[in-house]
Coordinates of C-alpha atoms in Angstrom, one line a residue:
X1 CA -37.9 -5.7 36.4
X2 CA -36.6 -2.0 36.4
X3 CA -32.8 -0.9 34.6
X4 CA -30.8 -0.2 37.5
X5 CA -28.5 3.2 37.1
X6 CA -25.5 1.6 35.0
X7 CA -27.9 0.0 32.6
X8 CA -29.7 3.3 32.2
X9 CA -26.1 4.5 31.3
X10 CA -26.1 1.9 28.8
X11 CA -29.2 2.2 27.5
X12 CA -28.2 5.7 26.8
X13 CA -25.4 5.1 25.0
X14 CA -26.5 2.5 22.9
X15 CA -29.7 4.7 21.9
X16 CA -26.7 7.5 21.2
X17 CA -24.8 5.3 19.0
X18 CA -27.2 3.3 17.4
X19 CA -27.7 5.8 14.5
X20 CA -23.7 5.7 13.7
X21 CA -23.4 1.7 13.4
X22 CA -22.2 1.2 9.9
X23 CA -23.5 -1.1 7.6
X24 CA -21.4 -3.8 5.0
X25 CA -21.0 -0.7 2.5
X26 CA -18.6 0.3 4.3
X27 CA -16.6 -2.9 4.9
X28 CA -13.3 -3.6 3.3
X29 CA -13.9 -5.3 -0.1
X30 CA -12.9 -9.1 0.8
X31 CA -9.1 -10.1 -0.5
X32 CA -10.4 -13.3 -2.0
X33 CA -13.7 -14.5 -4.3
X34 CA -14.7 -18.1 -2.6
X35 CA -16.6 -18.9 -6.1
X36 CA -13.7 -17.5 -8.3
X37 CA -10.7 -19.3 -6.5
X38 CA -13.0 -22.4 -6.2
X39 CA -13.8 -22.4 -10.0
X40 CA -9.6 -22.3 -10.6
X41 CA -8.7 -24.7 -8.0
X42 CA -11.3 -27.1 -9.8
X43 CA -10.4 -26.3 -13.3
X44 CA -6.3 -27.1 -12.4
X45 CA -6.6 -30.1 -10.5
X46 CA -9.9 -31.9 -13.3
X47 CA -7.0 -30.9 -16.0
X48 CA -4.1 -32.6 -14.2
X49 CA -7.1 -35.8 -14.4
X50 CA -7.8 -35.9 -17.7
X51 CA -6.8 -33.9 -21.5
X52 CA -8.2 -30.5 -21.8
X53 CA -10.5 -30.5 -23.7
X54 CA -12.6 -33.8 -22.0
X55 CA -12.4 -31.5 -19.5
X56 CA -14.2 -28.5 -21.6
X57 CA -16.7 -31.1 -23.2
X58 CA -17.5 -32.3 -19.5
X59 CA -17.9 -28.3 -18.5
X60 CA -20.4 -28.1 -21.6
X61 CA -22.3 -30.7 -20.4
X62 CA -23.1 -29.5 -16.8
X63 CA -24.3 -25.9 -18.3
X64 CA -27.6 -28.3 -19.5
X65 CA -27.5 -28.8 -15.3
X66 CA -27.0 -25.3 -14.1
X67 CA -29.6 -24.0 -16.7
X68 CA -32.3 -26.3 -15.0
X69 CA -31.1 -25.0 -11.6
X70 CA -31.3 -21.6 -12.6
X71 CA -35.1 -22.0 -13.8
X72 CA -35.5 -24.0 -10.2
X73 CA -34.8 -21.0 -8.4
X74 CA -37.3 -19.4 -10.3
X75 CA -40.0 -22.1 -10.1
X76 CA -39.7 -22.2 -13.9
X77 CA -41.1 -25.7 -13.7
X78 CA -42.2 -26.6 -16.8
X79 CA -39.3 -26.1 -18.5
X80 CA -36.8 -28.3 -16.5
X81 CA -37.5 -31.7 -16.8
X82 CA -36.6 -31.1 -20.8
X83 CA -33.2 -29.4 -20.0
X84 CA -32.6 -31.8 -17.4
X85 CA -33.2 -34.8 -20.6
X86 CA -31.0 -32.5 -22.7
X87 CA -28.4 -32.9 -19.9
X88 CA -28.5 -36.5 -19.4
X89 CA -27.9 -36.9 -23.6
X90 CA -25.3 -35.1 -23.5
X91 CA -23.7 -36.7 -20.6
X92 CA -23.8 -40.0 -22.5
X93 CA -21.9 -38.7 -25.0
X94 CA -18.7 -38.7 -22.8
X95 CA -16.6 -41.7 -22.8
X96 CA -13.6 -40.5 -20.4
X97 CA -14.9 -41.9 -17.2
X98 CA -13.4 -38.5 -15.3
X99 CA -15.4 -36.4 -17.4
X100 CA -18.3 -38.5 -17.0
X101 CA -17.7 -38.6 -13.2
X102 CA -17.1 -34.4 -12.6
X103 CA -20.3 -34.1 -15.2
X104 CA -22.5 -36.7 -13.4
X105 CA -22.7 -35.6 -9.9
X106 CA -23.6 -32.1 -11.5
X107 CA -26.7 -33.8 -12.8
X108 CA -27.2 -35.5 -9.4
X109 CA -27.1 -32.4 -7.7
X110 CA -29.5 -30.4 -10.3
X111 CA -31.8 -33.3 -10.1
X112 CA -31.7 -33.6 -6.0
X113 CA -33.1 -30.0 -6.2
X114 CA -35.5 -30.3 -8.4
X115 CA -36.9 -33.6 -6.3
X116 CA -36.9 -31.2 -3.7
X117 CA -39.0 -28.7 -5.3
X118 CA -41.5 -31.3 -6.0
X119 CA -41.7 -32.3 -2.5
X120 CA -40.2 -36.2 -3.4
X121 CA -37.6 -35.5 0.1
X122 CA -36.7 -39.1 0.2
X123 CA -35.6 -38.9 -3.5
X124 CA -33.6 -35.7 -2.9
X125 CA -31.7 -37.4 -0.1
X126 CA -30.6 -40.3 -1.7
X127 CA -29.7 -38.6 -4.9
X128 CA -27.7 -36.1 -3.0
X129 CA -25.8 -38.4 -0.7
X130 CA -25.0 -40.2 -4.4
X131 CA -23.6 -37.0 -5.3
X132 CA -21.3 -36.9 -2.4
X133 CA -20.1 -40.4 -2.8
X134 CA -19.0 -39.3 -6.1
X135 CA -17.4 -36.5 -4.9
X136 CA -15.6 -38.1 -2.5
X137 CA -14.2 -40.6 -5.3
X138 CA -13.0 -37.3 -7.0
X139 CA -11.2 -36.2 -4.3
X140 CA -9.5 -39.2 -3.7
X141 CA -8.3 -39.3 -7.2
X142 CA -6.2 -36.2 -6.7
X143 CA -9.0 -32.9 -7.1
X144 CA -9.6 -32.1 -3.6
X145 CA -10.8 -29.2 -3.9
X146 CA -14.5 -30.9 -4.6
X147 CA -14.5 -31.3 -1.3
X148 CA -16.6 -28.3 -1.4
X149 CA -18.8 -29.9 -3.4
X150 CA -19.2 -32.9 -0.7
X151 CA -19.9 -30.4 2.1
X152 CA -22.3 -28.1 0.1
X153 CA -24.7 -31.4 0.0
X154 CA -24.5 -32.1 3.3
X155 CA -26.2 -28.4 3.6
X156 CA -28.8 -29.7 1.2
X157 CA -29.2 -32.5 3.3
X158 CA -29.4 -30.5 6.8
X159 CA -32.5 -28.4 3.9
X160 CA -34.2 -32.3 3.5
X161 CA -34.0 -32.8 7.2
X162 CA -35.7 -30.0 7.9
X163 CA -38.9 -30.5 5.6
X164 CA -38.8 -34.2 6.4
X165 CA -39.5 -32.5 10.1
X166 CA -35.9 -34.4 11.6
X167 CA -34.8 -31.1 13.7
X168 CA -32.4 -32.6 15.7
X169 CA -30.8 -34.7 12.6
X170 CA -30.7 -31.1 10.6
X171 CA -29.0 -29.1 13.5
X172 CA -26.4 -32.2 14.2
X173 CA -25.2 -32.2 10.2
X174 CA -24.9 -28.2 10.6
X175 CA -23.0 -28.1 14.2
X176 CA -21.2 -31.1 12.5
X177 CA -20.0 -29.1 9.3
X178 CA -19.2 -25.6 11.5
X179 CA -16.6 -28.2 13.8
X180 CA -15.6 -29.4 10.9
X181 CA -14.5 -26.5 9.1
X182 CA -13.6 -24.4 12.4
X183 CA -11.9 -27.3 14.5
X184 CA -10.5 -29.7 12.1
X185 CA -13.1 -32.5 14.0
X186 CA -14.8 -35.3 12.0
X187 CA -18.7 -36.3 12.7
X188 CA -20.2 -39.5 11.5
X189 CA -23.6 -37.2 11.1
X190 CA -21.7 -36.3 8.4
X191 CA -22.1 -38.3 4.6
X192 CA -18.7 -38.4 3.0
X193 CA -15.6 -40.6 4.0
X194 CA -12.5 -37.7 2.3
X195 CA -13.4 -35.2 5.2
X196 CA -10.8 -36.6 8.0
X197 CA -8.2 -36.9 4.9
X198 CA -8.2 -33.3 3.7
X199 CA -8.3 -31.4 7.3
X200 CA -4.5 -30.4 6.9
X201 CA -4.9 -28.8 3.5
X202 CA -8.0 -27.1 4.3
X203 CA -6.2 -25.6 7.7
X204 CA -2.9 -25.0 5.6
X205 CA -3.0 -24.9 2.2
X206 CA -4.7 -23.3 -0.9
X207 CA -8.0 -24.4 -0.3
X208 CA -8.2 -22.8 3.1
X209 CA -9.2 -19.7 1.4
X210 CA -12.3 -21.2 0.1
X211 CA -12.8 -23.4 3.4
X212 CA -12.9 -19.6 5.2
X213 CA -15.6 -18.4 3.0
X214 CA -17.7 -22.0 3.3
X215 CA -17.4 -21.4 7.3
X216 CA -18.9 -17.8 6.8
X217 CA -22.0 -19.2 5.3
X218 CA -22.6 -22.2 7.5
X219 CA -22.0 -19.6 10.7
X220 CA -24.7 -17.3 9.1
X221 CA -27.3 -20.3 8.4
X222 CA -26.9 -21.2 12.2
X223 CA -27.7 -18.0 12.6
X224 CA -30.7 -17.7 10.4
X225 CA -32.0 -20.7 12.4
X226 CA -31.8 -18.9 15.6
X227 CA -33.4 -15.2 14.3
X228 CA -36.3 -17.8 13.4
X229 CA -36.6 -19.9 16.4
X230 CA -36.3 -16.7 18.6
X231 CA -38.9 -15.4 16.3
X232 CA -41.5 -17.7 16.8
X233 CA -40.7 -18.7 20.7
X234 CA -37.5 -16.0 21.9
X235 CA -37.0 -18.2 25.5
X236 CA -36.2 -21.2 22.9
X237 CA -33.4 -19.9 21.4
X238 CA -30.9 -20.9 24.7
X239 CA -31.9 -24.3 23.9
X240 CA -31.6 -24.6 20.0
X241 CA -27.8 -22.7 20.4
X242 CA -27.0 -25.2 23.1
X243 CA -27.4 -27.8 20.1
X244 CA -26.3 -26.2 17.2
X245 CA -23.2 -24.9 18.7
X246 CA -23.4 -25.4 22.5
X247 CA -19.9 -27.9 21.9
X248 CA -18.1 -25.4 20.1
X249 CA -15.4 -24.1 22.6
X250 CA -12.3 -22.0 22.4
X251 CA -10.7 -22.7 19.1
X252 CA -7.4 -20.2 17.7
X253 CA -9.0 -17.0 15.4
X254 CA -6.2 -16.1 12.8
X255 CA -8.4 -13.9 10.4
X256 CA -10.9 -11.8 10.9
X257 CA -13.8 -14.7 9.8
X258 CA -13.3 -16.3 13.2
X259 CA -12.6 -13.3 15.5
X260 CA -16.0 -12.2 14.1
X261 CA -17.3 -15.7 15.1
X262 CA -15.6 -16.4 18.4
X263 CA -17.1 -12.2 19.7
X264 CA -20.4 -12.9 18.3
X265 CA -20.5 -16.6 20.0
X266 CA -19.3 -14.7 23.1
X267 CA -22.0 -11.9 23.1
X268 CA -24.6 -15.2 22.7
X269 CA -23.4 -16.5 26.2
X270 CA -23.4 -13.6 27.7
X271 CA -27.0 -12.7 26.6
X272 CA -28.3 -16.7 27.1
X273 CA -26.7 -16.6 30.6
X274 CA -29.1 -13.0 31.8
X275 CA -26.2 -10.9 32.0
X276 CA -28.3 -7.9 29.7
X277 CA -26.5 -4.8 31.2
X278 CA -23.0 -6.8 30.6
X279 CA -24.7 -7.9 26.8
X280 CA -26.2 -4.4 26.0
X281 CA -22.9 -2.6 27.1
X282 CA -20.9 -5.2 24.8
X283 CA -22.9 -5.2 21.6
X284 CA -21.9 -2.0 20.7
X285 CA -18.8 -3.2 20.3
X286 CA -19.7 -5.9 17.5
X287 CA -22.2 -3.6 15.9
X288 CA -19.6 -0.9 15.6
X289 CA -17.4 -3.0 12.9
X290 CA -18.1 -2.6 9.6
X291 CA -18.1 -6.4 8.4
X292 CA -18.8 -8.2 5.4
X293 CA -22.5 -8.2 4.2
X294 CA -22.4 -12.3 4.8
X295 CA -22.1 -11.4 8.5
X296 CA -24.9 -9.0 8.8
X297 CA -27.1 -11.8 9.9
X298 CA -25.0 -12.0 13.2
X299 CA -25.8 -8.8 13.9
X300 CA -29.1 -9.1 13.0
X301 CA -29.3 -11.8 15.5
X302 CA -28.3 -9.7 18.5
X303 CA -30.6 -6.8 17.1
X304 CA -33.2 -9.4 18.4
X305 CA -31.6 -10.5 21.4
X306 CA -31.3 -6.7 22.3
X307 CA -35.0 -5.9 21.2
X308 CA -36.5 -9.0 23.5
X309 CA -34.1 -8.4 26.4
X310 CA -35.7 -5.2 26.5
X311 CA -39.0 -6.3 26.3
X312 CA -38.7 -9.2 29.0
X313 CA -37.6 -7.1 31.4
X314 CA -40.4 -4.4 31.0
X315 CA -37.5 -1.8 29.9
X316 CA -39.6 1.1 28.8
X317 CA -36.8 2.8 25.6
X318 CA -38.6 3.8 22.9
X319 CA -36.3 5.7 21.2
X320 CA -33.7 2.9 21.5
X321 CA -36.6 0.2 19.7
X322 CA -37.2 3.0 17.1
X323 CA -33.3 2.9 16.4
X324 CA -32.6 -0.6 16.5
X325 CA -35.5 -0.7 13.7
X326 CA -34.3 1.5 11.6
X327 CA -30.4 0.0 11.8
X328 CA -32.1 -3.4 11.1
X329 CA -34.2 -2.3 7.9
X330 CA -32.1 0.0 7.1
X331 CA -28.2 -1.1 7.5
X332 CA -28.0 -5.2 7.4
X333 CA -29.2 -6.5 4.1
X334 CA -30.2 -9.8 5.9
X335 CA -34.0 -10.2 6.4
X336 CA -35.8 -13.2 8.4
X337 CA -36.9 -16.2 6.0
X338 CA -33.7 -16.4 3.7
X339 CA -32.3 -19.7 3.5
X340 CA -29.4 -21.4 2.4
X341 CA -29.8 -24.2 -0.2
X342 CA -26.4 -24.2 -2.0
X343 CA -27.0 -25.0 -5.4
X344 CA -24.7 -27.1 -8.0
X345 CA -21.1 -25.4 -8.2
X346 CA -21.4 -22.4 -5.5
X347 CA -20.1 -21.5 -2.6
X348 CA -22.0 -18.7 -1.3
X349 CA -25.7 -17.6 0.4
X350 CA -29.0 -18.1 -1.9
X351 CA -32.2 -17.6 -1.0
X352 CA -34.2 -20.6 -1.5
X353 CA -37.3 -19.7 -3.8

């Protein structure tokens, strides 16, 4: 297939502009700190539960937990099954069942992981659907924001899918979770029973802040599924989007998180549909923002799409491959084989070790 006179005029361009795409650096810092106003939301609403310093005893505790998970990501092996012990000691030594409660699904979590690290995937499940069912108790005793806790193990979950070899279980729990989040919509692939309760403040109030930044990360995990299902087979990618998010339709985009979404979800069609003159002259446009380093996946995503479209349709533009390169190693901090296993207590990307 040959580039017909307005996509060599695209082609141009882009090979022009290429060089001047910015990278994250030189994004606006983001207003808010998902981790930080998580971390206060948790600490008012656990002391409105229980006395102070329960409270402090019960954070105590769960630094036994993060300890171990922190040595987890570091395949620091040996080492973890005496912390977590440590941990479960201390955990016995408090008596105010809140305390116990916020502590114990800490240690659920840590322990989830390190099943998980072992390769014991049934274990890991059923230890972290535990965790949300405690979770979910929490919220319903007045702390909603651990919420955020319920949703970040149903990403580990989507994580145990996947290495369990359940693809179509792993990218229903993530498409469910992005509705969820974006649309206010409930999915019974989903474990937790306090999601359909808490969609008005999480559209509304205080926690939608935090609720922003978990929709950032769940968009850029979809996202990392696609770079590597397009990596290994490119014409499967129409499929996998068409399940992952294939139902998400229009939906209202009052910050920037979702205008970013709804363009690059646009751009996808576009490209999935064959319109590559209409998708190369419309990239530019997205690649020309400076956004936040959590999106630079998205754009790492149509890097591809750009770099295969090419190549599928025998598109001899060197110069343009030699750029797109460069911007990719170069500009977007994401790189193919990150993923996202959200560890106890955060909000945000980690690479799984």
């Amino acid at each position: 297939m040959t580039t017909t006179h307005c996509a060599t005029e695209t082609l141009a361009d882009l090979t022009e502009r290429f060089p001047e795409f910015p990278s994250a650096e030189q994004a606006p810092k983001p207003v808010h700190d998902d981790r930080k106003l998580w971390t206060l939301f948790v600490d008012k609403e656990m002391t409105a539960l229980m006395p102070a310093d329960e409270y402090s005893r019960a954070k105590a505790v769960t630094t036994y937990f993060f300890r171990a998970v922190d040595q987890l990501k570091t395949r620091q092996m040996e080492s973890v099954g005496a912390l977590l012990r440590q941990g479960v000691e201390a955990l016995q030594t408090l008596t105010h069942p809140y305390a116990h409660l916020y502590a114990r699904q800490f240690q659920l979590s840590a322990d989830a992981l390190y099943a998980y690290k072992e390769g014991r995937y049934d274990l890991a499940f059923a230890q972290t659907v535990e965790c949300v069912g405690l979770n979910d108790y929490l919220v319903r005793l007045g702390c909603p924001s651990m919420l955020f806790r319920s949703l970040e193990q149903n990403i580990n979950l989507c994580l145990v899918y996947s290495r369990q070899g359940n693809v179509a279980a792993e990218r229903r729990m993530l498409n469910g979770l992005i509705r969820y989040l974006l649309l206010g919509e409930t999915d019974s692939a989903l474990f937790g029973t306090a999601f359909a309760d808490s969609v008005p403040q999480l559209r509304s109030g205080y926690l939608a802040f935090v609720a922003e930044g978990c929709l950032k990360t769940y968009v850029a995990t979809a996202a990392g599924m696609l770079i590597r299902t397009a990596g290994a087979n490119p014409e499967a990618e129409a499929g996998h989007f068409e399940e992952l998010l294939g139902n998400i339709g229009e939906f209202a985009a009052p910050s920037l998180e979702r205008v970013v979404l709804y363009n690059w979800l646009y751009l996808k069609r576009v490209y999935f549909r064959g319109a590559f003159d209409q998708f190369a002259q419309e990239v530019a446009e997205f690649l020309a923002e400076p956004y936040e380093r959590r999106f630079d996946v998205l754009k790492f995503s149509l890097c591809q799409n750009l770099l295969f479209g090419l190549q599928s349709r025998s598109i001899r533009a060197p110069l343009l491959e030699a750029r797109i390169q460069t911007y990719i190693h170069t500009k977007l901090s994401y790189k193919p084989g990150q993923s996202n296993f959200l560890l106890p207590g955060q909000t945000g990307q980690n690479q799984l070790a």
